[in-house]
Amino acid sequence: VRFEAIQSDLGVARNILTDRLNSLVEAGVVQKVQYNDKPVRYEYRLTEKGSDLYGVLISIKAWGDKWMLKNGPVPKVVHSSCRSVLSPAVVCRDCGEELRFEDTHISGEEM
C-alpha cells in the first residue's frame, strides 16, 4: 500500500504516519519497497510476521464494530472467493469447534 493512500485513508499527519510506519518496518511487520525511481517512492507490504497478525486485527475490528461504533455504516470485510461478509471466529484446529473463553484453560505442559 502506498504512503499517500494510507495517509488519505487515516487522515493522520504525515510525520506521525512516517514514524509509525518506520516502527513497523523496524519491528519486521511491514517492508518498505521502492516502486518508482523519479521521484523515489515507496509502498509498504506486510511481511510474513505482519500477515500473522491478520486474525488478531480482524477480530479486534469485529469487536470494535460491535461494541464501540454507535453511528453510521460499518465497513464490511468480504471473503474474496465466496463473497460472504466475514464474521471472525476462533475455532479449534483439531476438532473445528468454535471456542469461547470458558471452554479453554492454560496448560503448563508441552504439547
JSON list of C-alpha atoms in Angstrom, two decimals:
[
{"chain": "A", "resi": 1, "resn": "VAL", "atom": "CA", "xyz": [0.00, 0.00, 0.00]},
{"chain": "A", "resi": 2, "resn": "ARG", "atom": "CA", "xyz": [1.36, 3.40, -0.90]},
{"chain": "A", "resi": 3, "resn": "PHE", "atom": "CA", "xyz": [2.07, 6.05, 1.72]},
{"chain": "A", "resi": 4, "resn": "GLU", "atom": "CA", "xyz": [-0.34, 8.54, 0.18]},
{"chain": "A", "resi": 5, "resn": "ALA", "atom": "CA", "xyz": [-3.19, 6.01, 0.24]},
{"chain": "A", "resi": 6, "resn": "ILE", "atom": "CA", "xyz": [-2.57, 5.19, 3.90]},
{"chain": "A", "resi": 7, "resn": "GLN", "atom": "CA", "xyz": [-2.34, 8.87, 4.81]},
{"chain": "A", "resi": 8, "resn": "SER", "atom": "CA", "xyz": [-5.53, 9.69, 2.92]},
{"chain": "A", "resi": 9, "resn": "ASP", "atom": "CA", "xyz": [-7.48, 6.80, 4.47]},
{"chain": "A", "resi": 10, "resn": "LEU", "atom": "CA", "xyz": [-6.36, 7.55, 8.02]},
{"chain": "A", "resi": 11, "resn": "GLY", "atom": "CA", "xyz": [-6.19, 11.33, 7.86]},
{"chain": "A", "resi": 12, "resn": "VAL", "atom": "CA", "xyz": [-3.15, 11.28, 10.14]},
{"chain": "A", "resi": 13, "resn": "ALA", "atom": "CA", "xyz": [-0.34, 13.85, 9.92]},
{"chain": "A", "resi": 14, "resn": "ARG", "atom": "CA", "xyz": [2.45, 12.78, 7.55]},
{"chain": "A", "resi": 15, "resn": "ASN", "atom": "CA", "xyz": [5.18, 12.98, 10.20]},
{"chain": "A", "resi": 16, "resn": "ILE", "atom": "CA", "xyz": [3.22, 10.80, 12.62]},
{"chain": "A", "resi": 17, "resn": "LEU", "atom": "CA", "xyz": [2.45, 8.25, 9.90]},
{"chain": "A", "resi": 18, "resn": "THR", "atom": "CA", "xyz": [6.11, 8.19, 8.86]},
{"chain": "A", "resi": 19, "resn": "ASP", "atom": "CA", "xyz": [7.19, 7.49, 12.45]},
{"chain": "A", "resi": 20, "resn": "ARG", "atom": "CA", "xyz": [4.60, 4.72, 12.86]},
{"chain": "A", "resi": 21, "resn": "LEU", "atom": "CA", "xyz": [5.45, 3.07, 9.56]},
{"chain": "A", "resi": 22, "resn": "ASN", "atom": "CA", "xyz": [9.16, 3.22, 10.39]},
{"chain": "A", "resi": 23, "resn": "SER", "atom": "CA", "xyz": [8.41, 1.50, 13.71]},
{"chain": "A", "resi": 24, "resn": "LEU", "atom": "CA", "xyz": [6.50, -1.24, 11.87]},
{"chain": "A", "resi": 25, "resn": "VAL", "atom": "CA", "xyz": [9.41, -1.66, 9.44]},
{"chain": "A", "resi": 26, "resn": "GLU", "atom": "CA", "xyz": [11.90, -1.89, 12.33]},
{"chain": "A", "resi": 27, "resn": "ALA", "atom": "CA", "xyz": [9.67, -4.47, 14.04]},
{"chain": "A", "resi": 28, "resn": "GLY", "atom": "CA", "xyz": [9.54, -6.55, 10.84]},
{"chain": "A", "resi": 29, "resn": "VAL", "atom": "CA", "xyz": [5.76, -6.20, 10.45]},
{"chain": "A", "resi": 30, "resn": "VAL", "atom": "CA", "xyz": [5.94, -4.40, 7.10]},
{"chain": "A", "resi": 31, "resn": "GLN", "atom": "CA", "xyz": [8.64, -3.93, 4.49]},
{"chain": "A", "resi": 32, "resn": "LYS", "atom": "CA", "xyz": [9.29, -0.77, 2.52]},
{"chain": "A", "resi": 33, "resn": "VAL", "atom": "CA", "xyz": [9.53, -1.48, -1.23]},
{"chain": "A", "resi": 34, "resn": "GLN", "atom": "CA", "xyz": [10.56, 1.10, -3.83]},
{"chain": "A", "resi": 35, "resn": "TYR", "atom": "CA", "xyz": [8.10, 1.29, -6.73]},
{"chain": "A", "resi": 36, "resn": "ASN", "atom": "CA", "xyz": [9.31, 4.45, -8.52]},
{"chain": "A", "resi": 37, "resn": "ASP", "atom": "CA", "xyz": [12.75, 5.91, -9.30]},
{"chain": "A", "resi": 38, "resn": "LYS", "atom": "CA", "xyz": [11.98, 9.54, -10.10]},
{"chain": "A", "resi": 39, "resn": "PRO", "atom": "CA", "xyz": [10.76, 10.70, -7.75]},
{"chain": "A", "resi": 40, "resn": "VAL", "atom": "CA", "xyz": [11.72, 7.91, -5.39]},
{"chain": "A", "resi": 41, "resn": "ARG", "atom": "CA", "xyz": [8.50, 6.43, -3.99]},
{"chain": "A", "resi": 42, "resn": "TYR", "atom": "CA", "xyz": [7.82, 3.51, -1.70]},
{"chain": "A", "resi": 43, "resn": "GLU", "atom": "CA", "xyz": [4.95, 1.25, -0.81]},
{"chain": "A", "resi": 44, "resn": "TYR", "atom": "CA", "xyz": [4.52, -0.86, 2.29]},
{"chain": "A", "resi": 45, "resn": "ARG", "atom": "CA", "xyz": [3.86, -4.58, 2.20]},
{"chain": "A", "resi": 46, "resn": "LEU", "atom": "CA", "xyz": [3.09, -6.96, 5.01]},
{"chain": "A", "resi": 47, "resn": "THR", "atom": "CA", "xyz": [5.84, -9.39, 5.88]},
{"chain": "A", "resi": 48, "resn": "GLU", "atom": "CA", "xyz": [5.10, -12.94, 6.98]},
{"chain": "A", "resi": 49, "resn": "LYS", "atom": "CA", "xyz": [5.25, -11.62, 10.56]},
{"chain": "A", "resi": 50, "resn": "GLY", "atom": "CA", "xyz": [2.72, -8.92, 9.66]},
{"chain": "A", "resi": 51, "resn": "SER", "atom": "CA", "xyz": [0.42, -11.37, 7.89]},
{"chain": "A", "resi": 52, "resn": "ASP", "atom": "CA", "xyz": [0.33, -13.48, 11.05]},
{"chain": "A", "resi": 53, "resn": "LEU", "atom": "CA", "xyz": [-1.37, -10.53, 12.79]},
{"chain": "A", "resi": 54, "resn": "TYR", "atom": "CA", "xyz": [-4.35, -10.65, 10.41]},
{"chain": "A", "resi": 55, "resn": "GLY", "atom": "CA", "xyz": [-6.52, -12.87, 12.62]},
{"chain": "A", "resi": 56, "resn": "VAL", "atom": "CA", "xyz": [-5.87, -10.68, 15.65]},
{"chain": "A", "resi": 57, "resn": "LEU", "atom": "CA", "xyz": [-6.60, -7.45, 13.80]},
{"chain": "A", "resi": 58, "resn": "ILE", "atom": "CA", "xyz": [-9.77, -8.68, 12.11]},
{"chain": "A", "resi": 59, "resn": "SER", "atom": "CA", "xyz": [-11.03, -9.91, 15.49]},
{"chain": "A", "resi": 60, "resn": "ILE", "atom": "CA", "xyz": [-10.31, -6.53, 17.09]},
{"chain": "A", "resi": 61, "resn": "LYS", "atom": "CA", "xyz": [-12.16, -4.83, 14.21]},
{"chain": "A", "resi": 62, "resn": "ALA", "atom": "CA", "xyz": [-15.19, -7.09, 14.74]},
{"chain": "A", "resi": 63, "resn": "TRP", "atom": "CA", "xyz": [-15.14, -6.33, 18.48]},
{"chain": "A", "resi": 64, "resn": "GLY", "atom": "CA", "xyz": [-14.92, -2.59, 17.80]},
{"chain": "A", "resi": 65, "resn": "ASP", "atom": "CA", "xyz": [-17.73, -2.75, 15.25]},
{"chain": "A", "resi": 66, "resn": "LYS", "atom": "CA", "xyz": [-19.97, -4.47, 17.80]},
{"chain": "A", "resi": 67, "resn": "TRP", "atom": "CA", "xyz": [-19.15, -2.54, 20.95]},
{"chain": "A", "resi": 68, "resn": "MET", "atom": "CA", "xyz": [-17.63, 0.83, 20.04]},
{"chain": "A", "resi": 69, "resn": "LEU", "atom": "CA", "xyz": [-19.31, 2.14, 16.88]},
{"chain": "A", "resi": 70, "resn": "LYS", "atom": "CA", "xyz": [-22.59, 3.87, 17.56]},
{"chain": "A", "resi": 71, "resn": "ASN", "atom": "CA", "xyz": [-23.43, 5.72, 14.35]},
{"chain": "A", "resi": 72, "resn": "GLY", "atom": "CA", "xyz": [-23.03, 5.30, 10.64]},
{"chain": "A", "resi": 73, "resn": "PRO", "atom": "CA", "xyz": [-22.30, 2.37, 8.38]},
{"chain": "A", "resi": 74, "resn": "VAL", "atom": "CA", "xyz": [-19.62, -0.11, 9.32]},
{"chain": "A", "resi": 75, "resn": "PRO", "atom": "CA", "xyz": [-17.21, -1.13, 6.53]},
{"chain": "A", "resi": 76, "resn": "LYS", "atom": "CA", "xyz": [-17.52, -4.87, 5.99]},
{"chain": "A", "resi": 77, "resn": "VAL", "atom": "CA", "xyz": [-14.73, -7.32, 5.26]},
{"chain": "A", "resi": 78, "resn": "VAL", "atom": "CA", "xyz": [-15.73, -9.67, 2.43]},
{"chain": "A", "resi": 79, "resn": "HIS", "atom": "CA", "xyz": [-14.16, -13.05, 1.69]},
{"chain": "A", "resi": 80, "resn": "SER", "atom": "CA", "xyz": [-12.97, -12.69, -1.91]},
{"chain": "A", "resi": 81, "resn": "SER", "atom": "CA", "xyz": [-13.59, -16.26, -3.06]},
{"chain": "A", "resi": 82, "resn": "CYS", "atom": "CA", "xyz": [-17.14, -16.82, -1.73]},
{"chain": "A", "resi": 83, "resn": "ARG", "atom": "CA", "xyz": [-18.16, -13.14, -1.33]},
{"chain": "A", "resi": 84, "resn": "SER", "atom": "CA", "xyz": [-19.55, -13.69, 2.18]},
{"chain": "A", "resi": 85, "resn": "VAL", "atom": "CA", "xyz": [-19.23, -10.97, 4.81]},
{"chain": "A", "resi": 86, "resn": "LEU", "atom": "CA", "xyz": [-16.58, -12.11, 7.25]},
{"chain": "A", "resi": 87, "resn": "SER", "atom": "CA", "xyz": [-17.64, -12.99, 10.76]},
{"chain": "A", "resi": 88, "resn": "PRO", "atom": "CA", "xyz": [-14.42, -13.99, 12.52]},
{"chain": "A", "resi": 89, "resn": "ALA", "atom": "CA", "xyz": [-14.44, -16.88, 14.97]},
{"chain": "A", "resi": 90, "resn": "VAL", "atom": "CA", "xyz": [-11.75, -18.70, 16.92]},
{"chain": "A", "resi": 91, "resn": "VAL", "atom": "CA", "xyz": [-12.02, -22.42, 16.28]},
{"chain": "A", "resi": 92, "resn": "CYS", "atom": "CA", "xyz": [-10.08, -25.44, 17.47]},
{"chain": "A", "resi": 93, "resn": "ARG", "atom": "CA", "xyz": [-7.66, -26.54, 14.78]},
{"chain": "A", "resi": 94, "resn": "ASP", "atom": "CA", "xyz": [-8.22, -30.21, 15.66]},
{"chain": "A", "resi": 95, "resn": "CYS", "atom": "CA", "xyz": [-11.99, -30.58, 16.15]},
{"chain": "A", "resi": 96, "resn": "GLY", "atom": "CA", "xyz": [-13.31, -27.43, 14.44]},
{"chain": "A", "resi": 97, "resn": "GLU", "atom": "CA", "xyz": [-15.40, -26.40, 17.47]},
{"chain": "A", "resi": 98, "resn": "GLU", "atom": "CA", "xyz": [-15.85, -22.66, 17.98]},
{"chain": "A", "resi": 99, "resn": "LEU", "atom": "CA", "xyz": [-14.02, -21.65, 21.15]},
{"chain": "A", "resi": 100, "resn": "ARG", "atom": "CA", "xyz": [-15.17, -19.43, 23.98]},
{"chain": "A", "resi": 101, "resn": "PHE", "atom": "CA", "xyz": [-13.12, -18.28, 26.94]},
{"chain": "A", "resi": 102, "resn": "GLU", "atom": "CA", "xyz": [-14.88, -20.64, 29.35]},
{"chain": "A", "resi": 103, "resn": "ASP", "atom": "CA", "xyz": [-14.09, -23.62, 27.10]},
{"chain": "A", "resi": 104, "resn": "THR", "atom": "CA", "xyz": [-10.31, -23.24, 27.41]},
{"chain": "A", "resi": 105, "resn": "HIS", "atom": "CA", "xyz": [-7.55, -23.29, 30.00]},
{"chain": "A", "resi": 106, "resn": "ILE", "atom": "CA", "xyz": [-3.83, -22.63, 30.09]},
{"chain": "A", "resi": 107, "resn": "SER", "atom": "CA", "xyz": [-1.67, -25.72, 30.44]},
{"chain": "A", "resi": 108, "resn": "GLY", "atom": "CA", "xyz": [1.95, -25.70, 31.57]},
{"chain": "A", "resi": 109, "resn": "GLU", "atom": "CA", "xyz": [2.57, -28.95, 29.72]},
{"chain": "A", "resi": 110, "resn": "GLU", "atom": "CA", "xyz": [4.49, -29.00, 26.46]},
{"chain": "A", "resi": 111, "resn": "MET", "atom": "CA", "xyz": [2.48, -30.33, 23.56]}
]
